[in-house]
CSV table of C-alpha atoms and ligand atoms in Angstrom, one decimal:
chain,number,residue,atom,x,y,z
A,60,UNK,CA,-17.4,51.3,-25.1
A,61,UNK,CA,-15.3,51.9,-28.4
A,62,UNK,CA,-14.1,48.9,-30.3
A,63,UNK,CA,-10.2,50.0,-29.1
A,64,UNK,CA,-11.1,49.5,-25.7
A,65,UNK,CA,-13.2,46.2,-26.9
A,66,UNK,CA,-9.6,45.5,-28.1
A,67,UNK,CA,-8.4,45.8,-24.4
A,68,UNK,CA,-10.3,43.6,-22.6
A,69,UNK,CA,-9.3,39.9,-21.7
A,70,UNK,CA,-10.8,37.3,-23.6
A,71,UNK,CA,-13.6,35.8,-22.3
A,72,UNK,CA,-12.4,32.1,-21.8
A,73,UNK,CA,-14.4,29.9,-23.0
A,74,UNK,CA,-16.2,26.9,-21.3
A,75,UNK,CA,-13.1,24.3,-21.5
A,76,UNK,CA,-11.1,26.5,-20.2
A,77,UNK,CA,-12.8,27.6,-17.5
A,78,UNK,CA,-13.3,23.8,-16.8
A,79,UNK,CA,-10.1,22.8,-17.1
A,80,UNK,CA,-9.1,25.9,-15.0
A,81,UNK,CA,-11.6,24.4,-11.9
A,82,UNK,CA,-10.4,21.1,-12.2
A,83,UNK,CA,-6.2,21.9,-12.0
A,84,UNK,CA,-7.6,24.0,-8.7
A,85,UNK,CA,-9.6,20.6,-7.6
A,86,UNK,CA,-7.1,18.6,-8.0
A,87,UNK,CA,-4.7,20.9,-6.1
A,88,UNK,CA,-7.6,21.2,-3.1
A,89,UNK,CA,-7.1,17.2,-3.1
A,90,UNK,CA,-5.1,17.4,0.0
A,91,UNK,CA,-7.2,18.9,1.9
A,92,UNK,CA,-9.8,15.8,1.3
A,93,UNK,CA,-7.1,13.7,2.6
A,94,UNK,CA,-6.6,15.7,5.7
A,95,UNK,CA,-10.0,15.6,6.3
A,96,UNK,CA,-10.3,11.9,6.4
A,97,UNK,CA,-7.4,11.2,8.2
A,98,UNK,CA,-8.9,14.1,11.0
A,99,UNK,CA,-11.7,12.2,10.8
A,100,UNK,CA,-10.3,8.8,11.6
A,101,UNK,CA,-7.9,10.1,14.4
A,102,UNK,CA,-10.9,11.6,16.3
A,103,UNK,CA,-12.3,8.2,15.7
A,104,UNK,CA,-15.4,9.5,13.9
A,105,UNK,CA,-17.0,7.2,11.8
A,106,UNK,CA,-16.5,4.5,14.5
A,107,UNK,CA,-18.9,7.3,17.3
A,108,UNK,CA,-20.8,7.2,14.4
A,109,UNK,CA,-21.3,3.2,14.0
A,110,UNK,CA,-24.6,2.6,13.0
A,111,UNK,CA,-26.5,5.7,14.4
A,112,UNK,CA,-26.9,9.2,13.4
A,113,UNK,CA,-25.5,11.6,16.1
A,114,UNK,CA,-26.0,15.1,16.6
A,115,UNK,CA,-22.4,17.6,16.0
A,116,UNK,CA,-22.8,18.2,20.2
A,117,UNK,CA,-22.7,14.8,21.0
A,118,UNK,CA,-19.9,14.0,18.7
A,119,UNK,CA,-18.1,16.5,19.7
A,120,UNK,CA,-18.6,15.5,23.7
A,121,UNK,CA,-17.3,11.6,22.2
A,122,UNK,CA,-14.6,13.2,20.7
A,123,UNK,CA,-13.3,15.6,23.1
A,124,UNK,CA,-13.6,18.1,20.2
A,125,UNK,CA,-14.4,22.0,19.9
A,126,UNK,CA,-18.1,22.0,19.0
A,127,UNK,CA,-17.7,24.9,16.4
A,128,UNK,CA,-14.8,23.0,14.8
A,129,UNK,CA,-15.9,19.7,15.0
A,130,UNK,CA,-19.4,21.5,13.0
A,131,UNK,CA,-16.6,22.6,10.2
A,132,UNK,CA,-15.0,19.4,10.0
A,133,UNK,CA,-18.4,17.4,9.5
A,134,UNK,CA,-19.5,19.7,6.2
A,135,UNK,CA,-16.1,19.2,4.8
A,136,UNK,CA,-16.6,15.0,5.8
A,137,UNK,CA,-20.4,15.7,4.2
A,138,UNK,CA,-19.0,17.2,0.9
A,139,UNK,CA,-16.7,14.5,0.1
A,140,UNK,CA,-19.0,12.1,0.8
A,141,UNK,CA,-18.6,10.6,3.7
A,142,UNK,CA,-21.2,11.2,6.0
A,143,UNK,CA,-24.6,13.1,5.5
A,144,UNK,CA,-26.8,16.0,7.7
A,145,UNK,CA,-30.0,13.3,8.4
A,146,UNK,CA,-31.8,16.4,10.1
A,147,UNK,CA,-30.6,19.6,11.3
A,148,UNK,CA,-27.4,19.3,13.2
A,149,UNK,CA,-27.7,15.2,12.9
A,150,UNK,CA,-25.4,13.0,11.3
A,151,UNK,CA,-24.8,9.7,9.4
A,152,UNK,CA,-21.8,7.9,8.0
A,153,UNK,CA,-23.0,7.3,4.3
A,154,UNK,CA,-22.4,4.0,2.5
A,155,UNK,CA,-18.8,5.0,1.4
A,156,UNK,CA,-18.4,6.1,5.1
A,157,UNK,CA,-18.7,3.0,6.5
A,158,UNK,CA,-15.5,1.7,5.4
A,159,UNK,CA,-14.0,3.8,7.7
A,160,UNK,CA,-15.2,2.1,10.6
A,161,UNK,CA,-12.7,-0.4,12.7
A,162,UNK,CA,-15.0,-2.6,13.1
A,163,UNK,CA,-15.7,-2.7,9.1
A,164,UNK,CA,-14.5,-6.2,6.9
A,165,UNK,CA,-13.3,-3.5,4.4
A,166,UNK,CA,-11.9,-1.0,6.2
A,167,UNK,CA,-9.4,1.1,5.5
A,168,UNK,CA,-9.2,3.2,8.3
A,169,UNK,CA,-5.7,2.3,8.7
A,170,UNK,CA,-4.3,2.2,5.1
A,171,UNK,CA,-5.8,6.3,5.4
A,172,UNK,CA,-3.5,6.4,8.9
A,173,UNK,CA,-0.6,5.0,6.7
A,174,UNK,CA,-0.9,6.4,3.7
A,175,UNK,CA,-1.2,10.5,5.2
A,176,UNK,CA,1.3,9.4,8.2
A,177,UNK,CA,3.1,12.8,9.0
A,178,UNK,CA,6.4,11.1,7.9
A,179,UNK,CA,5.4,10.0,4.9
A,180,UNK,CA,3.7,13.5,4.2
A,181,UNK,CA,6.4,15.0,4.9
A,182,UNK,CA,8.8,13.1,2.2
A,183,UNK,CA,6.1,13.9,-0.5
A,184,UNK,CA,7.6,17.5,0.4
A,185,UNK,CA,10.6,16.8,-2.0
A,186,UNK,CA,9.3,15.7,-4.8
A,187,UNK,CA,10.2,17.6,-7.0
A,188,UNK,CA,13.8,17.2,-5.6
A,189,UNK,CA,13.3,13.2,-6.0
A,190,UNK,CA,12.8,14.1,-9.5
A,191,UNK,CA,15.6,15.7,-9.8
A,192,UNK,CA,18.3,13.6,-8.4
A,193,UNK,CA,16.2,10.2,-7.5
A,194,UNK,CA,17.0,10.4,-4.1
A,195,UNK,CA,13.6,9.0,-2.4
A,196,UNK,CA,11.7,12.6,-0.4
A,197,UNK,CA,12.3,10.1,2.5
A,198,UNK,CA,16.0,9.8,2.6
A,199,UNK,CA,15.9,13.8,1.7
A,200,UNK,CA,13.9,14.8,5.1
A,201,UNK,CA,14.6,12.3,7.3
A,202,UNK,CA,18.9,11.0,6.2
A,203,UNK,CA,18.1,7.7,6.5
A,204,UNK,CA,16.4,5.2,3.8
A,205,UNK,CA,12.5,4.1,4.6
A,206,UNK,CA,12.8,1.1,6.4
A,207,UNK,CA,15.6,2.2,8.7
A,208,UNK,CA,13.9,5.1,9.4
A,209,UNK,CA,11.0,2.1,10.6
A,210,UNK,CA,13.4,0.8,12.9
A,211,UNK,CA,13.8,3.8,14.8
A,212,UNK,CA,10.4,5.4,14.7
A,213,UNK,CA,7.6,2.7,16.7
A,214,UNK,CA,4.6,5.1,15.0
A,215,UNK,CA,5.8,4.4,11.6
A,216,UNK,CA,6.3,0.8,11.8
A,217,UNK,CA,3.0,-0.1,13.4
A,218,UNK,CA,0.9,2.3,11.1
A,219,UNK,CA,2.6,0.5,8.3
A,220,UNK,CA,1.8,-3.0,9.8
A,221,UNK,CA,-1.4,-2.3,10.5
A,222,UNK,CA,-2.4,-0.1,7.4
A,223,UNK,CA,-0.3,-3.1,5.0
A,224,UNK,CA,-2.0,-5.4,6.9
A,225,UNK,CA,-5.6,-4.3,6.2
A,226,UNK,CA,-4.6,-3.9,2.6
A,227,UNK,CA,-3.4,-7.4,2.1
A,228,UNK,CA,-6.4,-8.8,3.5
A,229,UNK,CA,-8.7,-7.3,0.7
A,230,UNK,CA,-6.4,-9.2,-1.8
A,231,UNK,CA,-5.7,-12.6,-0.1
A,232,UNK,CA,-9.3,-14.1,-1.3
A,233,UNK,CA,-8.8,-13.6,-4.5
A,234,UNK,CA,-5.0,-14.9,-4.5
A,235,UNK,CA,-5.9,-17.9,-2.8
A,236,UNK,CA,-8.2,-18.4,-5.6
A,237,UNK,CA,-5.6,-17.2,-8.1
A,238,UNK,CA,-2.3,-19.8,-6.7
A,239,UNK,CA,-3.4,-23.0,-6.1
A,240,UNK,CA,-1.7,-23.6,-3.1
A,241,UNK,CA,-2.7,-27.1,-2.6
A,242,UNK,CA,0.8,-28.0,-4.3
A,243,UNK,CA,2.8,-26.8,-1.6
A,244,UNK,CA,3.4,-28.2,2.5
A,245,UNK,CA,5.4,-25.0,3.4
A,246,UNK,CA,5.0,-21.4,2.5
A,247,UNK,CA,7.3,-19.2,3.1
A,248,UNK,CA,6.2,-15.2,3.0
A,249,UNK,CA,9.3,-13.4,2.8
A,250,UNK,CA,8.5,-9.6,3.9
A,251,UNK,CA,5.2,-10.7,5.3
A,252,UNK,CA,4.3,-8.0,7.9
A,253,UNK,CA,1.7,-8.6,10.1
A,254,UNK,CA,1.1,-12.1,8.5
A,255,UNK,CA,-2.3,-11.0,7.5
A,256,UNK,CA,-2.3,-12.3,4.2
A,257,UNK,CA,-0.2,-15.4,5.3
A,258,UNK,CA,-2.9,-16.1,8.0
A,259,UNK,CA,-6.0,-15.9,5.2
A,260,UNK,CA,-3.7,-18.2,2.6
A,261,UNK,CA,-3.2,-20.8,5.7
A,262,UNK,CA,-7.1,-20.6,6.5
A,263,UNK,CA,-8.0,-21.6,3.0
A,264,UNK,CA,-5.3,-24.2,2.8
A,265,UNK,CA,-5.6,-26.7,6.1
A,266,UNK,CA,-2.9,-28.8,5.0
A,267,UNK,CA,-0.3,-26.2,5.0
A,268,UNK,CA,2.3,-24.8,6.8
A,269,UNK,CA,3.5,-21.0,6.9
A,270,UNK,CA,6.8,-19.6,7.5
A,271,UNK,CA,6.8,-15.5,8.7
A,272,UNK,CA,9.8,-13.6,7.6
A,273,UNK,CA,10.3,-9.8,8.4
A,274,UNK,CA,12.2,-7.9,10.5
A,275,UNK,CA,12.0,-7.3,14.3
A,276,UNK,CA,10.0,-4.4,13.7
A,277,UNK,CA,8.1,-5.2,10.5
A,278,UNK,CA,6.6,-8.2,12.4
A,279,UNK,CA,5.6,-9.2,16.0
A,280,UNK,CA,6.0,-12.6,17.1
A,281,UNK,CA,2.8,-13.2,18.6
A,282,UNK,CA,0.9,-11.7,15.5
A,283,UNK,CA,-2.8,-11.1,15.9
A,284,UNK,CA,-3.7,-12.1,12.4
A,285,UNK,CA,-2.2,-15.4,12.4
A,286,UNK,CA,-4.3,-16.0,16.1
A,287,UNK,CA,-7.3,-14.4,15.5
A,288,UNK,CA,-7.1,-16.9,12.3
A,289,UNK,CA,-7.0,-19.8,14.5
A,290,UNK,CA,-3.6,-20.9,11.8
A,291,UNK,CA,-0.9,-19.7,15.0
A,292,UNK,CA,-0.2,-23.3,15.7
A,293,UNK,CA,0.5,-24.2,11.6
A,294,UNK,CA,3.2,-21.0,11.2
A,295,UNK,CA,6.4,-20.2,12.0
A,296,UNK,CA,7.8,-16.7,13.1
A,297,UNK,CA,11.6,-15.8,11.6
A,298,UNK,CA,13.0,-12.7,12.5
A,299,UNK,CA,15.8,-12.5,9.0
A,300,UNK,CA,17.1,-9.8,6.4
A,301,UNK,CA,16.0,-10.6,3.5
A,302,UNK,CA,19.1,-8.9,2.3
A,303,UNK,CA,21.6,-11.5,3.8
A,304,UNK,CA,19.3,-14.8,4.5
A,305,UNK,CA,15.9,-16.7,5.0
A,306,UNK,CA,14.8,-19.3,5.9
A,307,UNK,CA,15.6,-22.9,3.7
A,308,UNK,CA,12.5,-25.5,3.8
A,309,UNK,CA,10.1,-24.3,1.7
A,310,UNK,CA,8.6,-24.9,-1.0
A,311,UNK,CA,6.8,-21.8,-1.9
A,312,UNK,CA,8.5,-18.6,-1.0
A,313,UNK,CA,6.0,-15.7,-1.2
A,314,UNK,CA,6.8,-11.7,-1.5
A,315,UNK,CA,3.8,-9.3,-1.6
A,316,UNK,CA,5.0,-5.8,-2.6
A,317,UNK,CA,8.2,-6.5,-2.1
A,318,UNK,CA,10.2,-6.0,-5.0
A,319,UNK,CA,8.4,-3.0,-5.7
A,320,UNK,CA,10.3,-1.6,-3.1
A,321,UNK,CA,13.3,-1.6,-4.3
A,322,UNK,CA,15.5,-0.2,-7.3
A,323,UNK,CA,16.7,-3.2,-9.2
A,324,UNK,CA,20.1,-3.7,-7.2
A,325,UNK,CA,18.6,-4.7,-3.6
A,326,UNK,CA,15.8,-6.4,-5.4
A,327,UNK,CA,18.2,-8.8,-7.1
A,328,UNK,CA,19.7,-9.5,-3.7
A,329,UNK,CA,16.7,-10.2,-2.3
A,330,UNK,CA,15.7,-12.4,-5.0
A,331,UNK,CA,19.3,-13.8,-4.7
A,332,UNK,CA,18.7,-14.5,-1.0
A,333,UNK,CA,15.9,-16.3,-1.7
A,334,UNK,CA,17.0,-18.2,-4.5
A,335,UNK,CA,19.8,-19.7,-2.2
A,336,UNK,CA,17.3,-20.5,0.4
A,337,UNK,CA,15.2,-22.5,-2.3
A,338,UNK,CA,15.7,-26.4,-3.8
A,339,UNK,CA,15.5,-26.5,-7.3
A,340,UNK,CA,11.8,-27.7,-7.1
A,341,UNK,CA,10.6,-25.0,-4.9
A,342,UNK,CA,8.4,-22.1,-6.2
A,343,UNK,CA,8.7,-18.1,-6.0
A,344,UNK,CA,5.5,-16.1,-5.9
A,345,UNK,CA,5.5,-12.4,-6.3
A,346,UNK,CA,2.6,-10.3,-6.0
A,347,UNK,CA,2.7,-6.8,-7.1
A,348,UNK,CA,1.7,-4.3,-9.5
A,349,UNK,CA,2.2,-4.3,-13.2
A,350,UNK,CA,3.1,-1.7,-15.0
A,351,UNK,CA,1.6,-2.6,-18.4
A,352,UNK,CA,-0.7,-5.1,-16.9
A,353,UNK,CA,-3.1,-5.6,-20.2
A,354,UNK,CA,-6.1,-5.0,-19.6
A,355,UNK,CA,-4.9,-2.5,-17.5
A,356,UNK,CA,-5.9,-3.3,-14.1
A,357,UNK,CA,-5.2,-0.8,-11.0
A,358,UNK,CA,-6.1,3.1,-12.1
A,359,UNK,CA,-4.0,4.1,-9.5
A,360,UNK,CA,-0.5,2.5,-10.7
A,361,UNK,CA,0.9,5.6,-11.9
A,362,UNK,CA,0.2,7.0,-8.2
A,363,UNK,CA,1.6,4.4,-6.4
A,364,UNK,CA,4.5,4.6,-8.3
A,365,UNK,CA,5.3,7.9,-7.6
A,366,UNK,CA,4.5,7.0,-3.7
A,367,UNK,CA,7.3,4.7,-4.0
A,368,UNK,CA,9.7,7.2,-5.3
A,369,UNK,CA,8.6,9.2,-2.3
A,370,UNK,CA,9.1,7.0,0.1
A,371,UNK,CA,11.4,3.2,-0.3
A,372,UNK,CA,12.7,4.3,-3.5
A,373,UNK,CA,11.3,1.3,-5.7
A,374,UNK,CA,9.1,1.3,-8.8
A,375,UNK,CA,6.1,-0.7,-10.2
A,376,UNK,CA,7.4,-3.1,-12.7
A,377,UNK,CA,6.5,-4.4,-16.4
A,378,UNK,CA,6.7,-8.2,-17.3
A,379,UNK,CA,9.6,-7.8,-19.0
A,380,UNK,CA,11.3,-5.8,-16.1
A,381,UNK,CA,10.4,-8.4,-13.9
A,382,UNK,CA,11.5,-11.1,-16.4
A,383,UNK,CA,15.1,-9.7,-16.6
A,384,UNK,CA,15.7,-9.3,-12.9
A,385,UNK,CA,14.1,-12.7,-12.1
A,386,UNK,CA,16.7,-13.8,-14.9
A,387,UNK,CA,19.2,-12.1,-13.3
A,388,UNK,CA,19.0,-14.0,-9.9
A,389,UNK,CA,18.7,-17.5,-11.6
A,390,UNK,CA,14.7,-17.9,-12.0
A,391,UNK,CA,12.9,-18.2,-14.9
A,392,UNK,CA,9.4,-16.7,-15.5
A,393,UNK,CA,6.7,-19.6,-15.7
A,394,UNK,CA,3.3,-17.1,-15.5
A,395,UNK,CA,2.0,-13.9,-15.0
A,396,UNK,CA,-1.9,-14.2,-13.8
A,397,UNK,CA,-3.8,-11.5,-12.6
A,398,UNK,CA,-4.8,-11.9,-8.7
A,399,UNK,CA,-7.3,-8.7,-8.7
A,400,UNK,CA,-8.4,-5.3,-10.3
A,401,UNK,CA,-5.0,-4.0,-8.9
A,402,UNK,CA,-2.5,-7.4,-7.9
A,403,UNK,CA,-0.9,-10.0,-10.5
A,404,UNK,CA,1.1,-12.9,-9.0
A,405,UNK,CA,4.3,-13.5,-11.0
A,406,UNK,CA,5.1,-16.9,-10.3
A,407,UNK,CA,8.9,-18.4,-11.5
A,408,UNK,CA,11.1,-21.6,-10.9
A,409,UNK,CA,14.2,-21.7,-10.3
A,410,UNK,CA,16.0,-21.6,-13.8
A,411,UNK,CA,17.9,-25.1,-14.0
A,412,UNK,CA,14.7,-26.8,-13.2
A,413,UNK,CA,12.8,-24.4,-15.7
A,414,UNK,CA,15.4,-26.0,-18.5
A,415,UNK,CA,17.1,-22.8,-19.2
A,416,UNK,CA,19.8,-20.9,-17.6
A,417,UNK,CA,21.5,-22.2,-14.5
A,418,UNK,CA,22.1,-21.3,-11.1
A,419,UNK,CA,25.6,-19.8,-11.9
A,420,UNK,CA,23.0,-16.6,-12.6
A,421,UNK,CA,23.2,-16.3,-8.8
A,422,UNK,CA,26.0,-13.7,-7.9
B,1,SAM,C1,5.6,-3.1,1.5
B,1,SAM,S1,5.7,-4.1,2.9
B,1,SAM,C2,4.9,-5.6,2.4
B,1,SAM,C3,4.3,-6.3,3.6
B,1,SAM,C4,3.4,-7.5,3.2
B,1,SAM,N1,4.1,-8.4,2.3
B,1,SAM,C5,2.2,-7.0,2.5
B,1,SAM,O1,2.1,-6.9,1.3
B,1,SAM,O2,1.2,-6.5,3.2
B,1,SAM,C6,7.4,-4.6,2.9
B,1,SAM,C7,7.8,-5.5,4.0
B,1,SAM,O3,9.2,-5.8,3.9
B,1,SAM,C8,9.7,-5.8,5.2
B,1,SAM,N2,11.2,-5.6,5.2
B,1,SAM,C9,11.8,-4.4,4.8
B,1,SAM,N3,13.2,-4.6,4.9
B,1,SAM,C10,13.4,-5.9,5.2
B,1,SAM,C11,14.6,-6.7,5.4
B,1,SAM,N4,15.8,-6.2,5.2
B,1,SAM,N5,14.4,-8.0,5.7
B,1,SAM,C12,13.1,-8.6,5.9
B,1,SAM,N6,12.0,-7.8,5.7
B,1,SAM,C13,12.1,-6.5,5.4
B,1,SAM,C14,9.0,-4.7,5.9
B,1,SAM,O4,9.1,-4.7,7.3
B,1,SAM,C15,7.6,-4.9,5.4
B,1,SAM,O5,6.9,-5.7,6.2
């Protein structure tokens, strides 16, 4: 080889490069993990799996799958980690697996069944157009915002349900030690799904009530957290739009991942809403996300912000942010404590009690 055609060649790239190189095409192969586990927990896998190894024929008799595929899925589900080749042809749900049970405390089975729903898979499509213009990737592919679009489509609103549900559960232990709840009689959780977190806030606190605000198809009236809780006979069920009324009484009115939902127009008529639902002594108690939460708590925030462009058309929020809308409605921040490695609880007071501003904030 002369040195002209030397000259010719391509560099050879270097190690960080070549890294760098694997890891972009990774990170692009990231869907296919999440197909995989959501595969995975349609066929009901790691719950044929329970507690025993199975061999890929029998799973694939309990799962009415093709033997040859099922065999495919089960080495992608063994290199991501979930479940691992005991012997030849037998298989086990690993630690991590486990949490994709049903029956699992932890699971979160159906925050995976949320999360990589077809319709919300679907909105991540236009992205790149919600970048553009800000229209939400749901509005784009299906005309109509999120949460209208849950009204008409019964899949949607119970994965969401169900996979919020399982989601606020992990959280309510820690916020029932973060709030001390003991101060109020009634608790009102505005937006409050399934009631699962309500149900674990009333189980902690025997001397309180709970008040159940959501929409007819956000909530059910006979909700199986609240019964399976043994709390049913201590909570009220409100079918309200949060956008026009709730429910007066309280005096604690809670929103979990609420606001988030929202650009800051609807979110200051929800907080307006509530604030002319509330006495002047009554609390308001959001939980959510931080933005510049410091230390910086949930990895993911930058994620889930982007899921929220995608889909409601909301954002995750600094203090300040939230300080200025709660301002805006006629509350005045009182704390900010961290709930969890991903929650804070942002707790406020109605601003005449809180010695500045006054209710005239309310528009
Ligand atoms: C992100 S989810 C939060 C659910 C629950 N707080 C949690 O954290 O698990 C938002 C909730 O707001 C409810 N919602 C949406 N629009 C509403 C409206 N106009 N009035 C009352 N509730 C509404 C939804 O049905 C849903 O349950």
């Amino acid at each position: 080889m002369t040195i002209q055609d030397r000259a010719r060649l391509p560099e050879a790239p270097d190690d960080g490069a070549a890294n760098d190189r694997g890891r972009l095409l990774s990170m692009c192969f990231g869907y296919v993990a999440s197909r995989i586990l959501h595969a995975a927990v349609r066929l009901r896998i790691p719950d044929a799996l329970a507690d025993d190894e199975h061999s890929g024929t029998e799973l694939a008799a309990v799962t009415a799958a093709r033997p040859d595929s099922l065999r495919r899925l089960l080495r992608g589900l063994e290199h991501i980690g979930v479940i691992t080749e005991t012997r030849p042809d037998h298989f086990a749900l690993t630690p991590m697996g486990h949490h994709l049970r049903s029956e699992d405390p932890g699971s979160v089975g159906s925050m995976i069944e949320l999360f990589c729903a077809p319709q919300i898979w679907r909105a991540w499509e236009s992205l790149d157009q919600a970048v553009r213009t800000g229209e939400t990737g749901f509005t784009r592919e299906f005309g109509a915002g999120f949460y209208d679009h849950c009204a008409q489509d019964p899949s949607l609103a119970t994965a969401l349900r169900d996979g919020l549900g399982q989601e606020a559960l992990k959280v309510a232990p820690a916020l029932a030690t973060a709030v001390d709840f003991s101060r109020f009689r009634t608790l009102v959780d505005i937006g409050g799904g399934n009631g699962a977190l309500l149900s674990a806030v009333l189980a902690a606190n025997p001397a309180l009530r709970g008040v159940l605000v959501d929409t007819a198809t956000g909530s059910e009236p006979d909700s199986a957290p609240l019964r399976e809780a043994g709390v049913g006979q201590r909570c009220e069920h409100v079918v309200a739009d949060f956008f026009r009324d709730v429910p007066t009484g309280g005096d604690a009115y809670l929103l979990k991942s609420v606001i988030q939902d929202w650009d800051d127009e609807p979110a200051l008529q929800i907080l307006r809403t509530c604030r002319r639902a509330m006495s002047s002594h009554a609390r308001l108690l959001l939980v959510e996300y931080l933005r510049d939460a410091r230390p910086p708590t949930a990895s993911d925030v930058p994620l889930r912000d982007l899921l929220l462009l995608t889909t409601s058309g909301g954002h995750v929020r600094s203090e300040k942010e939230f300080a200025d809308l709660l301002a805006r409605s006629g509350f005045q921040l009182v704390s900010t404590t961290p709930v969890d490695r991903s929650y804070h609880v942002v707790e406020a007071a109605p601003s005449e009690i809180a010695g500045s501003g006054t209710a005239s904030a309310i528009q």
